[in-house]
Short mmCIF file of C-alpha atoms in Angstrom, two decimals:
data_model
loop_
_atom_site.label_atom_id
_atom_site.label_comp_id
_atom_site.label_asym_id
_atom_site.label_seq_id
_atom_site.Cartn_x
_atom_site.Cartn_y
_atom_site.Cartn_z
CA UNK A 1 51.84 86.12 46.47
CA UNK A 2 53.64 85.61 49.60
CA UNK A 3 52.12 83.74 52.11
CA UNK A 4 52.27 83.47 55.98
CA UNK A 5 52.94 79.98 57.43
CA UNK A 6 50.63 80.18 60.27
CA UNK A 7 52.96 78.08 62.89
CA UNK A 8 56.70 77.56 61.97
CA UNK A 9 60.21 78.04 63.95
CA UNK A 10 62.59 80.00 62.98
CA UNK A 11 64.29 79.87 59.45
CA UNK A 12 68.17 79.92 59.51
CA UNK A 13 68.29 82.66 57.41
CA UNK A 14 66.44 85.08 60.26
CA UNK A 15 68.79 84.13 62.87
CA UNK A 16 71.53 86.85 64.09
CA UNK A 17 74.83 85.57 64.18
CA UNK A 18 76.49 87.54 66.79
CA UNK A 19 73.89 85.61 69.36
CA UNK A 20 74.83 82.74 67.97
CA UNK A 21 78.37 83.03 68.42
CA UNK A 22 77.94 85.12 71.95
CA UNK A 23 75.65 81.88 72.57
CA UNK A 24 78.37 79.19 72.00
CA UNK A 25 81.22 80.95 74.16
CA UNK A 26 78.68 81.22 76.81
CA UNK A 27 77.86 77.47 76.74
CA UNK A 28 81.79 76.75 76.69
CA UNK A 29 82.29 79.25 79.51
CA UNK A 30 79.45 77.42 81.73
CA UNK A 31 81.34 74.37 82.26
CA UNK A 32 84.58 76.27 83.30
CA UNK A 33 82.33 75.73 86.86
CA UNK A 34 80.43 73.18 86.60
CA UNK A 35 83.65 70.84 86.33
CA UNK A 36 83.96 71.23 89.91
CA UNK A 37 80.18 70.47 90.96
CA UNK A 38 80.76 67.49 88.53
CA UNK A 39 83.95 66.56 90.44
CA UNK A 40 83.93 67.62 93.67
CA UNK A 41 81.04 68.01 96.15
CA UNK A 42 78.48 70.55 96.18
CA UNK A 43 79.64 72.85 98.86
CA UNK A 44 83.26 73.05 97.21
CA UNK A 45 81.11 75.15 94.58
CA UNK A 46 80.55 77.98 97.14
CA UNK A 47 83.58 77.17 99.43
CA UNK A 48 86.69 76.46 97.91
CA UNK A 49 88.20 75.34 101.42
CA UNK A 50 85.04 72.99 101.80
CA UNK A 51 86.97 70.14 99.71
CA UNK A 52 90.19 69.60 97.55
CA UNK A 53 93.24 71.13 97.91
CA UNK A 54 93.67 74.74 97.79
CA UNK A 55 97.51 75.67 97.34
CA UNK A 56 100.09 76.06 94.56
CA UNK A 57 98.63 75.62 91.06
CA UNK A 58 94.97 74.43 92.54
CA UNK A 59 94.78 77.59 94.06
CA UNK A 60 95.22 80.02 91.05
CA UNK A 61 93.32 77.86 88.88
CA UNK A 62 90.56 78.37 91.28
CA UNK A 63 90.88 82.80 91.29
CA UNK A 64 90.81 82.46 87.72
CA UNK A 65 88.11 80.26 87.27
CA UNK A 66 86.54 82.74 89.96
CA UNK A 67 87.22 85.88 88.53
CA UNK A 68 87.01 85.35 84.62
CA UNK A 69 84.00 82.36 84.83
CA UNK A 70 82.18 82.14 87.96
CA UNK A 71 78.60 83.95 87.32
CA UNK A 72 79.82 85.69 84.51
CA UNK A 73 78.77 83.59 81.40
CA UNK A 74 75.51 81.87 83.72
CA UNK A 75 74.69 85.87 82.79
CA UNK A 76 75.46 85.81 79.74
CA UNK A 77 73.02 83.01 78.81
CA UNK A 78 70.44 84.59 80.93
CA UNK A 79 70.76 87.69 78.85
CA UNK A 80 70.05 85.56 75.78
CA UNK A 81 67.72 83.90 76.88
CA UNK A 82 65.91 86.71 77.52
CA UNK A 83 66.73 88.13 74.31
CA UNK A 84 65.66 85.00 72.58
CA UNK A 85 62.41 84.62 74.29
CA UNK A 86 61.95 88.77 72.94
CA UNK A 87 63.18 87.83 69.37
CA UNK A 88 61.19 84.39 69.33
CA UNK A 89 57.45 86.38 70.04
CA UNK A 90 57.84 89.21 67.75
CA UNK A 91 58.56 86.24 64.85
CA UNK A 92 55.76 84.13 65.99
CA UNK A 93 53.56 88.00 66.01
CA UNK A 94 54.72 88.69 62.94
CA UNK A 95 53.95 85.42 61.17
CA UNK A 96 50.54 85.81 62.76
CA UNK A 97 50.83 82.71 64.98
CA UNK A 98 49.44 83.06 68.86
CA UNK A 99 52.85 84.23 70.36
CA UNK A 100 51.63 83.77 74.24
CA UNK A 101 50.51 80.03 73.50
CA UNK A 102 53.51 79.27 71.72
CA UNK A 103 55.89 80.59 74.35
CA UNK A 104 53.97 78.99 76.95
CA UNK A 105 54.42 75.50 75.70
CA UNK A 106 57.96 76.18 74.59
CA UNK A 107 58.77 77.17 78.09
CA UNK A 108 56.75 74.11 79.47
CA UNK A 109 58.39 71.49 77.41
CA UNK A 110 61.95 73.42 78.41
CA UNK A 111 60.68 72.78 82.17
CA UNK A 112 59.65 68.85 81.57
CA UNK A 113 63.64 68.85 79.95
CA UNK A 114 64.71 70.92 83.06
CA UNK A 115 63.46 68.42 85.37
CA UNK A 116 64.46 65.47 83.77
CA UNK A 117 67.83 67.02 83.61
CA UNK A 118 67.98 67.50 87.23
CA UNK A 119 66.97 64.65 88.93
CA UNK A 120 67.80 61.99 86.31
CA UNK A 121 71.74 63.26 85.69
CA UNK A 122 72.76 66.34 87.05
CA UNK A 123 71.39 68.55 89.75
CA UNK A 124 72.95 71.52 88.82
CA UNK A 125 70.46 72.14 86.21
CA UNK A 126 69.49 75.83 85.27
CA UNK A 127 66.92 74.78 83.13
CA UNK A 128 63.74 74.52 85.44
CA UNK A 129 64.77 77.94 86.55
CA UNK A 130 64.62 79.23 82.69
CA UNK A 131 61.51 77.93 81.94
CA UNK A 132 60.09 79.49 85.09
CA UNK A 133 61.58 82.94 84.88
CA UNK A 134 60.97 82.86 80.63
CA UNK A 135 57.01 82.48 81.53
CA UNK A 136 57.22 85.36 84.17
CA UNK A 137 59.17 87.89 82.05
CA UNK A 138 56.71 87.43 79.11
CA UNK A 139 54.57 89.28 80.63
CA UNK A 140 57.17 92.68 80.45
CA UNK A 141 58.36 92.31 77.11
CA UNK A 142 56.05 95.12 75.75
CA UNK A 143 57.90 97.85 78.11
CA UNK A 144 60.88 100.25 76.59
CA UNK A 145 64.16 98.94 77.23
CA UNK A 146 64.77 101.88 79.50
CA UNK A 147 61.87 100.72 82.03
CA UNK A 148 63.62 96.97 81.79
CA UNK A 149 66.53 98.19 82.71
CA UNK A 150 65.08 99.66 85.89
CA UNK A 151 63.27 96.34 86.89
CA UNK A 152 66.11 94.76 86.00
CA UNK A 153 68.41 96.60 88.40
CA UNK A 154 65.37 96.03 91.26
CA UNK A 155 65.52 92.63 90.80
CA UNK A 156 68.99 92.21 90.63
CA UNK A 157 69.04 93.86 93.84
CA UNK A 158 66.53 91.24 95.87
CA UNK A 159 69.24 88.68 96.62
CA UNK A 160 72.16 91.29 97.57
CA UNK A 161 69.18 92.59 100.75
CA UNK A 162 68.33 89.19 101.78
CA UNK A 163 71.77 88.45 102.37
CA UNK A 164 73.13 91.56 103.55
CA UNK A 165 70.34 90.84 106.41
CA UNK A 166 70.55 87.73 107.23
CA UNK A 167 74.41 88.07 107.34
CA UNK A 168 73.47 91.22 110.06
CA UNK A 169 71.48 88.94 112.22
CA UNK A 170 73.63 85.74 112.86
CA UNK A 171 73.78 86.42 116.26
CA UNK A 172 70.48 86.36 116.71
CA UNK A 173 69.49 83.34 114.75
CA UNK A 174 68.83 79.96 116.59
CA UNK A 175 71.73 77.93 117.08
CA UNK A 176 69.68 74.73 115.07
CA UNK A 177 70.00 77.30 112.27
CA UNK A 178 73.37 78.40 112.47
CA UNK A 179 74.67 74.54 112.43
CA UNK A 180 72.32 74.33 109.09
CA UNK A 181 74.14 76.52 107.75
CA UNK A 182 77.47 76.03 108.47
CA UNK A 183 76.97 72.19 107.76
CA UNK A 184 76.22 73.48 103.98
CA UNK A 185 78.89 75.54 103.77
CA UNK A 186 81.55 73.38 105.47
CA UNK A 187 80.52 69.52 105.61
CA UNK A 188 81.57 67.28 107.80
CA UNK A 189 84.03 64.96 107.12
CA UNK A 190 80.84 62.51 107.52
CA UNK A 191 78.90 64.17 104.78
CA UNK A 192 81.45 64.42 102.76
CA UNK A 193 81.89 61.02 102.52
CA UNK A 194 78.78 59.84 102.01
CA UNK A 195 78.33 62.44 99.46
CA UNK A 196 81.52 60.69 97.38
CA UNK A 197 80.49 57.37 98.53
CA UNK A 198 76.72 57.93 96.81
CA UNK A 199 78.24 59.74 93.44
CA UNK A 200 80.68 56.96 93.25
CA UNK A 201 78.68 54.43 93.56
CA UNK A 202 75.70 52.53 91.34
CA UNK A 203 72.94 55.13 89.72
CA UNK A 204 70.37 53.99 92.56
CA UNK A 205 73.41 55.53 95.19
CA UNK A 206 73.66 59.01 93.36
CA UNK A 207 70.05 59.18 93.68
CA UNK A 208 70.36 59.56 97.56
CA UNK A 209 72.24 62.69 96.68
CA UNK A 210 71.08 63.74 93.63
CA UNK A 211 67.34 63.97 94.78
CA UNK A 212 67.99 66.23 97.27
CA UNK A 213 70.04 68.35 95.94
CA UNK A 214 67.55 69.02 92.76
CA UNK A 215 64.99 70.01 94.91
CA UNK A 216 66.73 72.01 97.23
CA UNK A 217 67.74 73.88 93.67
CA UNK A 218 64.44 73.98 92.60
CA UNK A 219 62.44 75.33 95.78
CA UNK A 220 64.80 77.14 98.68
CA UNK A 221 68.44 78.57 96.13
CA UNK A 222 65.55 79.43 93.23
CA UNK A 223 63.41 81.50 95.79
CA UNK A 224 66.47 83.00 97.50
CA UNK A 225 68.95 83.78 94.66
CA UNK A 226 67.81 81.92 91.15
CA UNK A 227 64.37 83.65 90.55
CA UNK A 228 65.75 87.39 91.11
CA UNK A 229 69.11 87.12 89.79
CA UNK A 230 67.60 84.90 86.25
CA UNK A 231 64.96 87.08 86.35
CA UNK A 232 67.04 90.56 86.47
CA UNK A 233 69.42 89.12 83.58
CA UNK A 234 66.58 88.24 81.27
CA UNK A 235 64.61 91.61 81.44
CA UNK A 236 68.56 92.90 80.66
CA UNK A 237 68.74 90.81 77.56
CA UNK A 238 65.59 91.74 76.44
CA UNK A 239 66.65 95.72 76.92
CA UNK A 240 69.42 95.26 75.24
CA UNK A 241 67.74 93.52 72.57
CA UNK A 242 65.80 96.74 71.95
CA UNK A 243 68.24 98.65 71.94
CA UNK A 244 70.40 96.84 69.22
CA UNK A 245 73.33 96.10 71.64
CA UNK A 246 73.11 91.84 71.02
CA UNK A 247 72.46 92.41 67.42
CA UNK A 248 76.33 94.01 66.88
CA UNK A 249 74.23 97.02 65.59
CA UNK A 250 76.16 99.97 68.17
CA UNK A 251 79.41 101.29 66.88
CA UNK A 252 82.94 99.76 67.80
CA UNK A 253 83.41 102.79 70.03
CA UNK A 254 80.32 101.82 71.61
CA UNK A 255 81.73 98.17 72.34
CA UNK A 256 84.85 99.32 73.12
CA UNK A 257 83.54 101.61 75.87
CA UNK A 258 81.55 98.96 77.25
CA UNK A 259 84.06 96.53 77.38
CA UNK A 260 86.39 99.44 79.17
CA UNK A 261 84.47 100.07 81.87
CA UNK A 262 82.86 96.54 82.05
CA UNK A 263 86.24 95.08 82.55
CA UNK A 264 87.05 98.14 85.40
CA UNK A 265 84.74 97.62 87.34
CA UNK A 266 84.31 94.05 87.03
CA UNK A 267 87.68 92.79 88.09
CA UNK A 268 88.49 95.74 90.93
CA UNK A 269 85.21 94.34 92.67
CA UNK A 270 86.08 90.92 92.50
CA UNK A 271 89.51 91.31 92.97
CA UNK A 272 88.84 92.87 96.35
CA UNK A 273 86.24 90.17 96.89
CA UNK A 274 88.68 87.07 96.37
CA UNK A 275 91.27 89.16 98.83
CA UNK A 276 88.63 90.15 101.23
CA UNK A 277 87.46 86.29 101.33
CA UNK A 278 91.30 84.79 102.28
CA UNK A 279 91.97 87.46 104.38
CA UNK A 280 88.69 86.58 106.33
CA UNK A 281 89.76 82.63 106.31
CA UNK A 282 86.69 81.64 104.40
CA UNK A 283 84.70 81.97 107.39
CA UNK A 284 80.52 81.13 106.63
CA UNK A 285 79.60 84.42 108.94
CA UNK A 286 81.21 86.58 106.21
CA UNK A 287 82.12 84.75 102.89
CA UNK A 288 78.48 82.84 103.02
CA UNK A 289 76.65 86.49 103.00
CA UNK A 290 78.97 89.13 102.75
CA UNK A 291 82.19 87.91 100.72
CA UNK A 292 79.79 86.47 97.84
CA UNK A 293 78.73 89.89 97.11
CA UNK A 294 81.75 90.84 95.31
CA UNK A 295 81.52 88.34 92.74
CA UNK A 296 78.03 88.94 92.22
CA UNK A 297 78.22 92.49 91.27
CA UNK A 298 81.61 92.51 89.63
CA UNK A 299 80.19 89.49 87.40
CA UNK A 300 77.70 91.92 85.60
CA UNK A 301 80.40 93.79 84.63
CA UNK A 302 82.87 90.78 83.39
CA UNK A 303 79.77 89.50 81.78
CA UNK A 304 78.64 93.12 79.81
CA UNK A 305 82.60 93.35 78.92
CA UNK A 306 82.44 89.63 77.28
CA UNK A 307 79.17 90.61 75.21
CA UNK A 308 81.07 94.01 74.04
CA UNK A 309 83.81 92.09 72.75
CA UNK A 310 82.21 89.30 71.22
CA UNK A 311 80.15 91.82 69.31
CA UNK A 312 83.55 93.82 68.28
CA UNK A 313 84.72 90.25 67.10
CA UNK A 314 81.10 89.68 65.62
CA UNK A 315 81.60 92.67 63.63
CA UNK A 316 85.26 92.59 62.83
CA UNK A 317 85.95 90.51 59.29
CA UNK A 318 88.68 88.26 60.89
CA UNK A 319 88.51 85.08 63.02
CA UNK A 320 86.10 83.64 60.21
CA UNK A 321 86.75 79.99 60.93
CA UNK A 322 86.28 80.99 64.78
CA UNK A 323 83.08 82.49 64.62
CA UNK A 324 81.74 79.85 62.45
CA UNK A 325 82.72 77.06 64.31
CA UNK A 326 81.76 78.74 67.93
CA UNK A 327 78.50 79.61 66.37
CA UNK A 328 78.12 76.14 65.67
CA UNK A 329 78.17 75.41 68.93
CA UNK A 330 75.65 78.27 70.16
CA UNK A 331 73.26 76.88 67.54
CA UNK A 332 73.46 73.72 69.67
CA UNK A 333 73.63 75.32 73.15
CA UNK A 334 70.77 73.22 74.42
CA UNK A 335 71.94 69.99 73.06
CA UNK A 336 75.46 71.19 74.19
CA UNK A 337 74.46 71.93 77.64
CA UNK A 338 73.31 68.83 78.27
CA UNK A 339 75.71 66.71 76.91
CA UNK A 340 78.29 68.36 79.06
CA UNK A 341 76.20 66.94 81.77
CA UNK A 342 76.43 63.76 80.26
CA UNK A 343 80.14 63.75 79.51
CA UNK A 344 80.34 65.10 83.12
CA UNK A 345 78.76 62.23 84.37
CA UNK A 346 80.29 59.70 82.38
CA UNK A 347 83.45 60.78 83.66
CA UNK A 348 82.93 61.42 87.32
CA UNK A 349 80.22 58.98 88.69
CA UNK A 350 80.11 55.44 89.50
CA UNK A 351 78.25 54.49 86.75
CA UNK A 352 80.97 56.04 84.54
CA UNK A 353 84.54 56.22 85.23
CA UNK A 354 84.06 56.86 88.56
CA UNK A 355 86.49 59.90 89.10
CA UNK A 356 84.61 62.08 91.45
CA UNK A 357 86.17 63.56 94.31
CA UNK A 358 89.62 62.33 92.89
CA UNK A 359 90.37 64.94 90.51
CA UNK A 360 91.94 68.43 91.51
CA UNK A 361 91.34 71.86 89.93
CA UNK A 362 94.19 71.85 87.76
CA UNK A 363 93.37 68.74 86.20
CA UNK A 364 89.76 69.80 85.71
CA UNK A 365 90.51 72.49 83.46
CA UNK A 366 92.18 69.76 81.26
CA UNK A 367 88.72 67.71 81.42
CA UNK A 368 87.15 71.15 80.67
CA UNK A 369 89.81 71.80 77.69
CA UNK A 370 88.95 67.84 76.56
CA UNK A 371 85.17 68.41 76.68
CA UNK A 372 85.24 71.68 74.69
CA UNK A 373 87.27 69.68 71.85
CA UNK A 374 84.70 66.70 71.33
CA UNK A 375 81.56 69.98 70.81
CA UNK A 376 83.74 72.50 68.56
CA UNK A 377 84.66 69.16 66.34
CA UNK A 378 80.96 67.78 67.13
CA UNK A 379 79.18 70.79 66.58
CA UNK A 380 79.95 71.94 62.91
CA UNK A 381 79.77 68.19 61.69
CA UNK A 382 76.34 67.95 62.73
CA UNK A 383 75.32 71.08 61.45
CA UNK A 384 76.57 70.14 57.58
CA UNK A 385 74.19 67.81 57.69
CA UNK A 386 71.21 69.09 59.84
CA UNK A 387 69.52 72.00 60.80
CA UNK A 388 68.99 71.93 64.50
CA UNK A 389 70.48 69.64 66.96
CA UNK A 390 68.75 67.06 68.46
CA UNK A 391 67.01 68.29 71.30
CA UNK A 392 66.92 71.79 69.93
CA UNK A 393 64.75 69.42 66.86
CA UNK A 394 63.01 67.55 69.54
CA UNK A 395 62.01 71.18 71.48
CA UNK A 396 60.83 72.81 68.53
CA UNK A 397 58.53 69.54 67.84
CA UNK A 398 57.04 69.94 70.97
CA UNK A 399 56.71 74.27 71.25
CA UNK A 400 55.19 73.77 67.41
CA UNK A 401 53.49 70.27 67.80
CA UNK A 402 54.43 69.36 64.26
CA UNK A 403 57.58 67.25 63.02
CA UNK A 404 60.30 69.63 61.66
CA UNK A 405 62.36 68.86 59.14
CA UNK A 406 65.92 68.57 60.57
CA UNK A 407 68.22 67.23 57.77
CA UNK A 408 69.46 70.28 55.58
CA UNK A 409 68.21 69.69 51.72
CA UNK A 410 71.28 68.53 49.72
CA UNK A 411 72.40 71.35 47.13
CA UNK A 412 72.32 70.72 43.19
CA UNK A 413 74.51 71.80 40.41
CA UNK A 414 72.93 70.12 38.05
#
């Protein structure tokens, strides 16, 4: 007689392996932009004049970091998030465990990590925003993945309005506002400094920027861009969850389709975009509302091209040795993720090597290229041994309020 265990995580032989690999890319791809808010500061991030040098070799490592990264795999992992937050309450149903309460305190405890992740190392944190967008978007995952693609598409639509107007009405704003503004998107030489002078100094220092900067993530960017654009790639995940796209179910000509027109679309938009934004000098009255809107839209399709072809290599039976060690690493994204910030850190601020505002773009891609080395070799070794990574072990303490077992059971031949 088989029996149900009444509140238990998921087993490894129930989880899909082209989300796990799709998963682990992602979590690579992430910090192909977050090197420069590591490095540089913030308003580099959305203006590439803002700080650094922008010529020669600097400046094509910055269009390709823009066209191929930028957006496109912070999608991705909203889309499996979303798809994971589907696939982790129809396991919990179906073991007959109280999905809603579970999910609830799996998506507090990710918000407690969130926040400690933001204003303890890294304010770039995506985290808070997950756990707050994964407790709204429970409440839709009932609906057929044709009606989530609709809402999806609404709210994906929400930031693209807001700054389509607000870019219309600049001449009519105060002038205290318009100086707000352009101070965030083009520093003074002032702010700049003290911005290096704080990351590049003691812990205490970095707090004077750090602070700030989390809560201006957490309250004005979540309400203006996070919350609808998180939001719109989660209810996609979840669609496409239903309708077997994630799972490497569809046919290759399916995936090969997708990753067609995905790729189309994707790179004419932002192609145009990154054109559009040099011709116009990087100016805050059009890049800050209207030359942004490129890359968002043309990232959708980048990032629905990526899942297609993941899946086709999910599917294919080649690259064995890749898509073991890569899922590896997306069965650690969350322990991953943060020790990027970590080795980020480490390497930039004053309480680590101190590099930051020192290091160009073509040099960060070698930091990125270093970092991604220490998790593929990290990853897999941890994983002979255990089941979960740490903080993936520590969540699923917390979500199931019961000590897992993390250390895989040695095999016998005997």
């Amino acid at each position: 007689m088989i029996t149900k265990d009444k509140i238990s995580p998921t087993i490894l032989s129930e989880r899909i392996h082209s989300i796990d690999l799709l998963r682990g890319i992602a979590v690579l791809g992430i910090l192909i932009m977050n090197i420069q808010n590591f490095s540089m500061p913030g308003s580099a991030y959305i203006n590439p004049t803002a700080y650094g040098d922008l010529s020669g070799i600097n400046k094509w490592v910055w269009i390709l970091s823009h066209v191929l990264a930028s957006g496109k795999f912070m999608s991705i992992f909203s889309i499996l998030f979303g798809a994971g937050m589907l696939l982790f309450t129809e396991r919990a149903k179906a073991k007959d465990n109280k999905a809603g309460n579970l999910h609830f305190r799996r998506m507090f405890w990710l918000l407690i990590f969130g926040l400690m992740h933001a204003h303890l190392i890294w304010s770039g944190d995506i985290l808070v925003a997950y756990a707050l967008c994964g407790m709204f978007i429970y409440f839709f995952r009932n609906m057929k993945a044709k009606t989530l693609i609709i809402l999806s598409a609404a709210f994906f639509m929400i930031p693209i309005l807001l700054n389509l107007f607000s870019g219309s009405s600049i001449e009519y704003w105060p002038e205290e506002s318009y100086e707000q503004n352009m101070q965030s998107w083009l520093p003074s030489v002032d702010l700049i400094n003290t911005e290096v002078s704080n990351m590049s100094g003691s812990y205490s220092q970095q707090m004077e920027s750090r602070i700030p900067s989390a809560i201006f993530m957490q309250t004005f960017y979540f309400v203006w861009l996070t919350f609808w654009r998180v939001t719109s790639m989660m209810l996609l995940g979840m669609a496409l969850m239903k309708l077997k796209i994630l799972s490497s179910e569809k046919s290759n000509k399916f995936y090969l389709r997708m990753l067609t027109i995905g790729f189309i679309f994707g790179f004419a938009i932002i192609a145009l975009g990154v054109y559009q934004n040099f011709d116009h000098q990087w100016s805050m009255e059009y890049s800050m509302f209207f030359g942004n809107q490129f890359n968002y839209i043309g990232s959708l399709g980048i990032a629905l091209a990526y899942i297609a072809l993941v899946m086709l290599i999910s599917k294919s039976n080649r690259f064995l040795n890749f898509k073991k060690t890569f899922s590896s690493v997306g069965k650690m994204a969350f322990t991953n993720y943060i020790l990027m910030s970590v080795l980020g850190i480490f390497i930039f601020y004053g309480n680590g090597l101190g590099f930051y505002g020192q290091v160009d773009r073509q040099h960060q891609i070698l930091i990125v290229f270093g970092i991604w080395m220490v998790l593929l070799i990290l990853s897999p070794a941890w994983l002979r041994k255990f089941r979960y990574g740490p903080l993936e072990w520590m969540w699923r303490n917390l979500t199931y309020w019961k000590i897992q077992n993390i250390k895989k059971e040695s095999k016998s031949y005997f």
